[in-house]
mmCIF file of C-alpha atoms in Angstrom:
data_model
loop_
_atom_site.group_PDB
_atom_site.id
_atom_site.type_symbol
_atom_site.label_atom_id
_atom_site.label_comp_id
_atom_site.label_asym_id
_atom_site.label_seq_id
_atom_site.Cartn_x
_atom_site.Cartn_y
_atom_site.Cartn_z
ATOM 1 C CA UNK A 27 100.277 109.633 80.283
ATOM 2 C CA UNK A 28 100.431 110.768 83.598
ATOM 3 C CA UNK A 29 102.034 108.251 86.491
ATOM 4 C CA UNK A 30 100.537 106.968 89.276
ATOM 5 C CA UNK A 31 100.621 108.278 92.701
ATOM 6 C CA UNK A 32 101.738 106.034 95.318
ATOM 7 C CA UNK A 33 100.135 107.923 99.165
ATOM 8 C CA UNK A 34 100.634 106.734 102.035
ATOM 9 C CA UNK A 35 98.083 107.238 105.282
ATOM 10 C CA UNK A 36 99.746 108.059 108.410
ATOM 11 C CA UNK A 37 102.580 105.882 109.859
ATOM 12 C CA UNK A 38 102.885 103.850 106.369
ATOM 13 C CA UNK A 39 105.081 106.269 104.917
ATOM 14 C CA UNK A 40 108.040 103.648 104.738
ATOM 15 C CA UNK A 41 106.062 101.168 102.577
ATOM 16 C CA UNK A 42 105.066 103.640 100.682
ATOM 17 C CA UNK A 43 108.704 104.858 99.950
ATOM 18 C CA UNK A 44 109.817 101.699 99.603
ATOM 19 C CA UNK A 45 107.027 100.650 96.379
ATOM 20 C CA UNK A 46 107.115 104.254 94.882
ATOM 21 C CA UNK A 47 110.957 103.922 94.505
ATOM 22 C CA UNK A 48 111.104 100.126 92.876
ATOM 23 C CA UNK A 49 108.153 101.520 90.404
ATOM 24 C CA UNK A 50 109.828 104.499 89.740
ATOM 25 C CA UNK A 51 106.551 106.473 90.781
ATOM 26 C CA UNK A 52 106.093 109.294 92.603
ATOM 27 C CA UNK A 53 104.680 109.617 95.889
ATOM 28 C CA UNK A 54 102.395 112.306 97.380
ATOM 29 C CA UNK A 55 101.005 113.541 100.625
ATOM 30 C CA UNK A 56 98.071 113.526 102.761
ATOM 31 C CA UNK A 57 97.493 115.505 106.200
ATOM 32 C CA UNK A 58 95.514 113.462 108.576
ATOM 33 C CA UNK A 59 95.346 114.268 112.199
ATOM 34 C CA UNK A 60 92.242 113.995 114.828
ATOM 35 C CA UNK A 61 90.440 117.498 116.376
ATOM 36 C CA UNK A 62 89.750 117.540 120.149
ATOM 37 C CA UNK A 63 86.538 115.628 119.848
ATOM 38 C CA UNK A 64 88.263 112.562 118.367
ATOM 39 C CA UNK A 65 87.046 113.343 114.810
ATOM 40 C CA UNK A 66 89.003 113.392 111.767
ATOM 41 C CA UNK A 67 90.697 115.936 109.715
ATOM 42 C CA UNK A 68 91.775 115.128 106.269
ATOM 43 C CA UNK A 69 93.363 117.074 103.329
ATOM 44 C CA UNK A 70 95.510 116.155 99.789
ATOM 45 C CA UNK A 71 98.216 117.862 99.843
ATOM 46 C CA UNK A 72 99.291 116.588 96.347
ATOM 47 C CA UNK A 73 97.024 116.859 92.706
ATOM 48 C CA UNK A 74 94.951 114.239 92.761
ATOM 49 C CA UNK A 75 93.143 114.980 89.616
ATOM 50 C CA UNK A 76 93.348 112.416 86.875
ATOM 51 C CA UNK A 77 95.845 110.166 88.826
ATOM 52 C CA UNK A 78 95.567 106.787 89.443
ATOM 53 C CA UNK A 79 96.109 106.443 93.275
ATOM 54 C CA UNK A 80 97.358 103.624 95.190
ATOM 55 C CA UNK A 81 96.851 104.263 99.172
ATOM 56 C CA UNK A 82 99.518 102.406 101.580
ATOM 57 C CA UNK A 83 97.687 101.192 104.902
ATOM 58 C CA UNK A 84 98.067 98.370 107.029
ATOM 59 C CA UNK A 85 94.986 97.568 109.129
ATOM 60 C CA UNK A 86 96.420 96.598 112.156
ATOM 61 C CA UNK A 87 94.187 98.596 114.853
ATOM 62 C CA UNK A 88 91.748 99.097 112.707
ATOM 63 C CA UNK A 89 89.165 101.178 113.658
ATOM 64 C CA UNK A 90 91.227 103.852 114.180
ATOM 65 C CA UNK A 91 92.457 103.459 110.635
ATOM 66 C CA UNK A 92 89.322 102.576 108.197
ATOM 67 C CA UNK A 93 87.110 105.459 108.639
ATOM 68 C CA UNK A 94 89.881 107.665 107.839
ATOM 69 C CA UNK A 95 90.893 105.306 105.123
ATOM 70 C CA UNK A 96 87.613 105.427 103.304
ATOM 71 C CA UNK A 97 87.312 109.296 103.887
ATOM 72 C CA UNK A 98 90.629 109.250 101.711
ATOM 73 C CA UNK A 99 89.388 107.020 99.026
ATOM 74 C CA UNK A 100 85.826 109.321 99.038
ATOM 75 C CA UNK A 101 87.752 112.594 99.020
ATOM 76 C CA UNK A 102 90.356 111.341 95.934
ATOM 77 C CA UNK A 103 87.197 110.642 93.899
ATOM 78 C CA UNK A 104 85.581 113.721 94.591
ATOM 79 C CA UNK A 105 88.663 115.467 93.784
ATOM 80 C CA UNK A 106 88.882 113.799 90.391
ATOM 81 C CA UNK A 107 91.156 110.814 90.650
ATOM 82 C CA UNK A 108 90.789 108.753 87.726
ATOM 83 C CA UNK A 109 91.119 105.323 89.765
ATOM 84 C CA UNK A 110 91.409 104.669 93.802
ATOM 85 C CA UNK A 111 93.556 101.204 95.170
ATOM 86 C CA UNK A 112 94.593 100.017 98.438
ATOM 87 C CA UNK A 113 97.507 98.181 99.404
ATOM 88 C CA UNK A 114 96.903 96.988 102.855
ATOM 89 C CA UNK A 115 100.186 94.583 103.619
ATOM 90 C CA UNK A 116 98.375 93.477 107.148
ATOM 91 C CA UNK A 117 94.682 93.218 105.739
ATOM 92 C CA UNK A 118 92.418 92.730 109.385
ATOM 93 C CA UNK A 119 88.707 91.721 110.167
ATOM 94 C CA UNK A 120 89.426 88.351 108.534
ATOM 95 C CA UNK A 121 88.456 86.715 112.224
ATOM 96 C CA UNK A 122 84.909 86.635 111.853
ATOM 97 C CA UNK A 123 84.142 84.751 109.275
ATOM 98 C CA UNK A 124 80.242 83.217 109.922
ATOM 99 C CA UNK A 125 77.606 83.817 113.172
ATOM 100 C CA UNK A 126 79.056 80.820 115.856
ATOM 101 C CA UNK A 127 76.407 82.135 118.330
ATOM 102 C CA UNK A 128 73.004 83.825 117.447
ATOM 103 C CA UNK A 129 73.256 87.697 116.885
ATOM 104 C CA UNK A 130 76.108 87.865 116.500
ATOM 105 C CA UNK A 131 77.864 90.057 113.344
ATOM 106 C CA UNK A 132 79.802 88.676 110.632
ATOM 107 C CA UNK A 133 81.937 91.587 110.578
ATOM 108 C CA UNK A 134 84.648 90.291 107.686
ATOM 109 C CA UNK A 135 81.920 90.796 105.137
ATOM 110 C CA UNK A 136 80.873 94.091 106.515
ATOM 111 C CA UNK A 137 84.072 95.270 106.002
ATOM 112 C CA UNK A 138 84.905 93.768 102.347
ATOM 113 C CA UNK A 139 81.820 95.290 101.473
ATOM 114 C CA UNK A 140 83.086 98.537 102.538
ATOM 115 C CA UNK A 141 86.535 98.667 100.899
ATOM 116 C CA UNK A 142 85.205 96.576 97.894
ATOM 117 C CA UNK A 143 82.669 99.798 97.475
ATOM 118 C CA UNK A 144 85.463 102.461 98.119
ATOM 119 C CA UNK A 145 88.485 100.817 95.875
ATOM 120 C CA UNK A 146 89.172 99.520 92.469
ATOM 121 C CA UNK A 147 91.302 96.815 93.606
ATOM 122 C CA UNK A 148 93.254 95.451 96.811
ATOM 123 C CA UNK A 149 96.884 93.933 97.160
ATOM 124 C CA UNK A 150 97.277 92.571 100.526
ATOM 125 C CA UNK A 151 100.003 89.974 102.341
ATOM 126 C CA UNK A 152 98.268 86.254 103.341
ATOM 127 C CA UNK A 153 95.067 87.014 104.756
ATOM 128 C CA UNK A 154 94.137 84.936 107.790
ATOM 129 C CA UNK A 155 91.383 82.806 105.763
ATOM 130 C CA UNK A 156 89.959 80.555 108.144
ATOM 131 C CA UNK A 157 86.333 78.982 106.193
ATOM 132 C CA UNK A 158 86.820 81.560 103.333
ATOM 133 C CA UNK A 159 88.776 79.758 100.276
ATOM 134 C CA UNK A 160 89.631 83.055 98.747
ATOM 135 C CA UNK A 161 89.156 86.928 99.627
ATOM 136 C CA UNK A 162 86.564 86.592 96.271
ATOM 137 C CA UNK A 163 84.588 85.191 98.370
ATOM 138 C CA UNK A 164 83.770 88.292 100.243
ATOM 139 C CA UNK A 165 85.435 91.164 98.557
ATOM 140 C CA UNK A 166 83.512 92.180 95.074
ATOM 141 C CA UNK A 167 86.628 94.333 93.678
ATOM 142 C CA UNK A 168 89.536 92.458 91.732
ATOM 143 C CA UNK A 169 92.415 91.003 94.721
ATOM 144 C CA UNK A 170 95.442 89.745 94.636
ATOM 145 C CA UNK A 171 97.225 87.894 97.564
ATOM 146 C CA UNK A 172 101.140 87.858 97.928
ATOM 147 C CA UNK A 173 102.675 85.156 100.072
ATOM 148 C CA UNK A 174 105.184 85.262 102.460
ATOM 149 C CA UNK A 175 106.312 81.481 102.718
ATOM 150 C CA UNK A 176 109.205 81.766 100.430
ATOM 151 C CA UNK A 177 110.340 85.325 101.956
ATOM 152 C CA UNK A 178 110.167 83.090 105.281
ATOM 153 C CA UNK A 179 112.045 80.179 104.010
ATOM 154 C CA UNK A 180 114.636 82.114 102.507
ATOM 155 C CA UNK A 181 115.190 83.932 105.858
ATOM 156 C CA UNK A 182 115.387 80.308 107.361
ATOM 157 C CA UNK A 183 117.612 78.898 104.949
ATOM 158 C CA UNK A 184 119.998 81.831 105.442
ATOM 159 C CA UNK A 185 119.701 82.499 109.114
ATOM 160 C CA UNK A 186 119.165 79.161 111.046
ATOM 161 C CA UNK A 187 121.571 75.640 110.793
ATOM 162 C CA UNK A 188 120.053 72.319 110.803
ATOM 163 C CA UNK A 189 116.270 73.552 111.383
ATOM 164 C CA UNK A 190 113.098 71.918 112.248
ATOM 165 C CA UNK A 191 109.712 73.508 111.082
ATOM 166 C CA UNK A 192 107.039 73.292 113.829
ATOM 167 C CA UNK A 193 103.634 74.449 113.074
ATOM 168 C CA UNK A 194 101.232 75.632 116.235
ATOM 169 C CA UNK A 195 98.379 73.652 114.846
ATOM 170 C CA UNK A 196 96.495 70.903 111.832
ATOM 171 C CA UNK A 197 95.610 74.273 110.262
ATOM 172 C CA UNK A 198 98.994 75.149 109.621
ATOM 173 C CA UNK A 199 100.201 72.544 108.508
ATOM 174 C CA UNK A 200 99.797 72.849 104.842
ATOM 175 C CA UNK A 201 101.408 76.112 104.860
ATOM 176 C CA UNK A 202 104.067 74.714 107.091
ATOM 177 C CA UNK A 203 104.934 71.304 105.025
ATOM 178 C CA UNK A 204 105.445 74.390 101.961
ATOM 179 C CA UNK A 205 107.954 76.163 104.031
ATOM 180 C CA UNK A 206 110.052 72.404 105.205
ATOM 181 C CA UNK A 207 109.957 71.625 101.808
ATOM 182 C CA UNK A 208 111.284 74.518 100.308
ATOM 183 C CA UNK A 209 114.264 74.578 103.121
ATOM 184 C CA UNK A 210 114.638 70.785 103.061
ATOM 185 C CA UNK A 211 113.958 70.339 106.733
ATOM 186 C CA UNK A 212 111.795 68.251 108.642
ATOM 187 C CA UNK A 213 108.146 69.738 110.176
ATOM 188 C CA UNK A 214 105.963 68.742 113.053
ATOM 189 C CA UNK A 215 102.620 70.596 114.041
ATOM 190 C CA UNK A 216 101.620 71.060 117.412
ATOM 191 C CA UNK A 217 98.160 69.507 118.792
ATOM 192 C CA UNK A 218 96.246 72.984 119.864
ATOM 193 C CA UNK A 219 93.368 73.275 122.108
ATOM 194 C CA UNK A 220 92.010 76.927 122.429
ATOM 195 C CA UNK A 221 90.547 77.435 126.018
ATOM 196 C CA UNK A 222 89.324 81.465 125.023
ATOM 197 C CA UNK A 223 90.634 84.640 123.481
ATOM 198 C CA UNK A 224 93.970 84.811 125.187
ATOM 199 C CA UNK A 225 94.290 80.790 126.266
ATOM 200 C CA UNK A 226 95.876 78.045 124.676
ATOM 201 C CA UNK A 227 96.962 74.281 125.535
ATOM 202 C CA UNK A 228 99.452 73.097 123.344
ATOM 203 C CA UNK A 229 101.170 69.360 123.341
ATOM 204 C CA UNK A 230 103.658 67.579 120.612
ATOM 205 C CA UNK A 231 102.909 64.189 119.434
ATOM 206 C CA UNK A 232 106.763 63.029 118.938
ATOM 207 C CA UNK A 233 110.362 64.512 119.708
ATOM 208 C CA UNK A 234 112.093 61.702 117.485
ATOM 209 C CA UNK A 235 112.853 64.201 114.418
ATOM 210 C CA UNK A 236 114.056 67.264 117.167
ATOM 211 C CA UNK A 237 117.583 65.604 117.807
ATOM 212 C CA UNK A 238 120.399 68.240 117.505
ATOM 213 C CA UNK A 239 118.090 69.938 115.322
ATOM 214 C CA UNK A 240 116.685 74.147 115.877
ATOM 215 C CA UNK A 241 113.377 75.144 116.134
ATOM 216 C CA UNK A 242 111.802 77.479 113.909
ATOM 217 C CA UNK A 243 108.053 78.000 115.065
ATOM 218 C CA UNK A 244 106.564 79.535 112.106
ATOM 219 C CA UNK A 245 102.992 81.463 112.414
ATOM 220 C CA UNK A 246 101.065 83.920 110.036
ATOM 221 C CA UNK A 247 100.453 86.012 112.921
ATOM 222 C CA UNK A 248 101.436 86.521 116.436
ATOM 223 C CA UNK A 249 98.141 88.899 118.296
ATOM 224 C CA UNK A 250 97.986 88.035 121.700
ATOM 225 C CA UNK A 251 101.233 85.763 121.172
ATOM 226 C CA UNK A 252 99.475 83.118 123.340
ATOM 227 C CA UNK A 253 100.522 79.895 120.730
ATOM 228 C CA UNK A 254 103.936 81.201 120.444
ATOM 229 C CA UNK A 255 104.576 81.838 124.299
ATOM 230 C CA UNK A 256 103.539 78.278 125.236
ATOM 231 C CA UNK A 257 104.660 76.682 122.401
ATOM 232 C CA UNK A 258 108.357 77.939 123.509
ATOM 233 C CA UNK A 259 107.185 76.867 126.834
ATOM 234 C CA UNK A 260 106.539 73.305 126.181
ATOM 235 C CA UNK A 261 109.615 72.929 124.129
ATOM 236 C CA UNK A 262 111.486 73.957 127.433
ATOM 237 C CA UNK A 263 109.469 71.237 129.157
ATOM 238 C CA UNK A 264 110.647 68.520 126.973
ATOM 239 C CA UNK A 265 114.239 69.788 127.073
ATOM 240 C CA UNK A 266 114.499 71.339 123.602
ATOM 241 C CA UNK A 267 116.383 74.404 122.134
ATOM 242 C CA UNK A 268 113.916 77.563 122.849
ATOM 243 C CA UNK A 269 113.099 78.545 119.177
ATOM 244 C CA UNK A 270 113.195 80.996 116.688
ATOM 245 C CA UNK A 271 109.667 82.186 116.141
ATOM 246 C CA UNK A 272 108.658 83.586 112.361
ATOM 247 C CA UNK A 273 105.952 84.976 111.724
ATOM 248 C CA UNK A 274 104.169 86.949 108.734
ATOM 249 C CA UNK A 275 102.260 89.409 110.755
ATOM 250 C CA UNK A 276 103.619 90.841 114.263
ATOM 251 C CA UNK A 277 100.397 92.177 116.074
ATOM 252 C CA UNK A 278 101.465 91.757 119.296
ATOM 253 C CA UNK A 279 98.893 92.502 121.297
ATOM 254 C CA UNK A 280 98.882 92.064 125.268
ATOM 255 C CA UNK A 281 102.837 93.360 124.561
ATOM 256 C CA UNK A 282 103.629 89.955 123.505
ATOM 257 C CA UNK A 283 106.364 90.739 121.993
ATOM 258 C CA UNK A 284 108.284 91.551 125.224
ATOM 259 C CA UNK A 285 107.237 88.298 126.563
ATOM 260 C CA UNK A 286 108.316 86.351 124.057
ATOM 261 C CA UNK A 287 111.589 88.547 124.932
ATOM 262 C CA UNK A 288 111.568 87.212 128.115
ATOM 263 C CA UNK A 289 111.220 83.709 127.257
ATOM 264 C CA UNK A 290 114.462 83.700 125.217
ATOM 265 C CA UNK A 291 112.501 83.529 121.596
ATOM 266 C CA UNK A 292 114.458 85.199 118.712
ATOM 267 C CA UNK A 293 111.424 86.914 116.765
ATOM 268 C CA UNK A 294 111.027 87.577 113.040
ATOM 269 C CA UNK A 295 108.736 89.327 111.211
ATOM 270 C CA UNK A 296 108.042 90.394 107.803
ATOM 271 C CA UNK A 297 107.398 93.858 107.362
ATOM 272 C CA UNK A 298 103.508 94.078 106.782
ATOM 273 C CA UNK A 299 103.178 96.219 110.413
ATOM 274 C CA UNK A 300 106.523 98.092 111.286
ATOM 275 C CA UNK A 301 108.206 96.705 113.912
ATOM 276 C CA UNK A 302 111.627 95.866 115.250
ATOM 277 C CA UNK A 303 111.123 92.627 114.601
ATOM 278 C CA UNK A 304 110.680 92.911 111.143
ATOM 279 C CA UNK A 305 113.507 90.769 109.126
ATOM 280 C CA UNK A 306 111.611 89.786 106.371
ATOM 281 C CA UNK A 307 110.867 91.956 103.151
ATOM 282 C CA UNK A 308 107.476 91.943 101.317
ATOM 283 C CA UNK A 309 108.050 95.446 99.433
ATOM 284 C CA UNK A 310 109.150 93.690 96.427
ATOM 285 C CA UNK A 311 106.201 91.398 95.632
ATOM 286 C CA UNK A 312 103.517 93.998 97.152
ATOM 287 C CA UNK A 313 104.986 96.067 94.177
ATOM 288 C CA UNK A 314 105.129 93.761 91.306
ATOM 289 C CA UNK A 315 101.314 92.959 92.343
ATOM 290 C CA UNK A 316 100.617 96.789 91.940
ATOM 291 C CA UNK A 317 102.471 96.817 88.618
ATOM 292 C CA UNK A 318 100.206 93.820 87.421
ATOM 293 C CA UNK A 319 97.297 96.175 88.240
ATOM 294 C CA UNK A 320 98.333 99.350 87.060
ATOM 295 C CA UNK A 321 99.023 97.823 83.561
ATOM 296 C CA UNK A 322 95.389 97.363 83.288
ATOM 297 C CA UNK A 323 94.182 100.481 85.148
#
């Protein structure tokens, strides 16, 4: 039986390493690059035919990256691959989940219908589900979510003494209580107020459970790092150690990562969009979740 292929797009080519080598797969090449008019070119350079692909791309900026991702998936069919996947660790256009003002377009389902009609199935790292219970909600093809919290607590509970959990908002504080509990640490969750895009207000409701304790801000994503950046402010304000701030996805957008920098934040990321941040590993359960689908490929 012939393997699968593990292919990377452009710029995922360490991911894509990284999975090929702990399924002892091999991994095989595409040329991408854009002609003077901003088009795309796009070529296999390895034998597609009869292989069961798995293509490697994270979606941060994504609309430079899905056209050319679903010319790939088009092109592997046409060239005879027996099945086409996607592993996207950063999976984006989760935002818009349902018309707030009239006209408007509900652009998450546009784009699970298009990579639910160009891919068997999808591995991806915790979505940003806001009103969506699952990614089956929108996505037709077969999904499977991996989830970071216990790569983050174990980087936690290695890496920081005597923590405190603090959550940016209610919404995270499910996800937040998981990560305390699993480190045995205490958790609070910030009271949020967004004031726009790029605008936060942020205030705690108690400081009794921050004595002598360090604080670990913990976030699925950092994009315009607005939460994080006055989060660490306010804990300044009310005189307490400027935290560590984790988070599963590093967009940062607005260079918010450089201001976070400058605010005396130790950042951590896992290693869904390359970074220098990134500290935390999701290779090995992106790959066991394309092992579960391969077996029945």
């Amino acid at each position: 039986m012939t393997s699968p292929l593990i292919i990377p797009m452009p710029h995922n080519e360490a991911m894509a390493q990284a999975i090929a080598k702990f399924l002892d797969v091999g991994i095989g090449k595409i040329e991408s690059r854009s002609f003077p008019d901003g088009e795309t070119y796009l070529r296999f350079e390895s034998d597609v035919a009869g292989r069961t692909l798995v293509l490697i791309c994270t979606l941060d900026r994504p609309n430079e990256k899905i056209l050319p991702l679903l010319f790939a998936a088009a092109t592997a069919r046409q060239l005879g691959a027996k099945s086409v996947s996607l592993v996207a660790p950063y999976l984006a256009y989760m935002r818009q989940d349902r018309r707030f003002k009239p006209g408007e377009a509900v652009t998450s389902r546009e784009v699970a219908r298009l990579l639910s009609n160009s891919f068997d199935w999808l591995v991806t790292v915790d979505p940003h589900l806001h009103r969506y219970g699952s990614l089956s909600e929108i996505y037709t093809m077969p999904t499977q979510v991996v989830h970071a919290a216990p790569l983050i607590s174990q980087w936690i509970a290695t890496n920081v003494s005597n923590p405190i959990i603090i959550g940016p908002d209610s919404e995270s504080e499910q996800w937040v209580s998981a990560v305390a509990k699993d480190v045995g640490a205490p958790y609070t969750v910030l009271e949020k107020t967004r004031l726009g895009d790029r605008e936060v207000k942020l205030s705690i409701k108690t400081l009794e459970n921050f004595n002598g304790r360090m604080p670990v801000l913990v976030d699925d994503i950092i994009s315009s790092g607005r939460t994080m950046i006055e989060a660490v402010r306010l804990l300044k304000e009310h005189g307490v150690s400027t935290p560590a701030c984790v988070a599963v996805h590093g967009l940062f957008s607005d260079n918010s990562d450089q201001h976070l920098a400058q605010a005396g934040a130790h950042v951590v990321t896992a290693n869904t969009i390359p970074h220098s941040t990134n500290r935390i590993d999701a290779t090995e359960l992106l790959a066991l979740s394309v092992q579960n689908f391969i077996g029945f490929v």
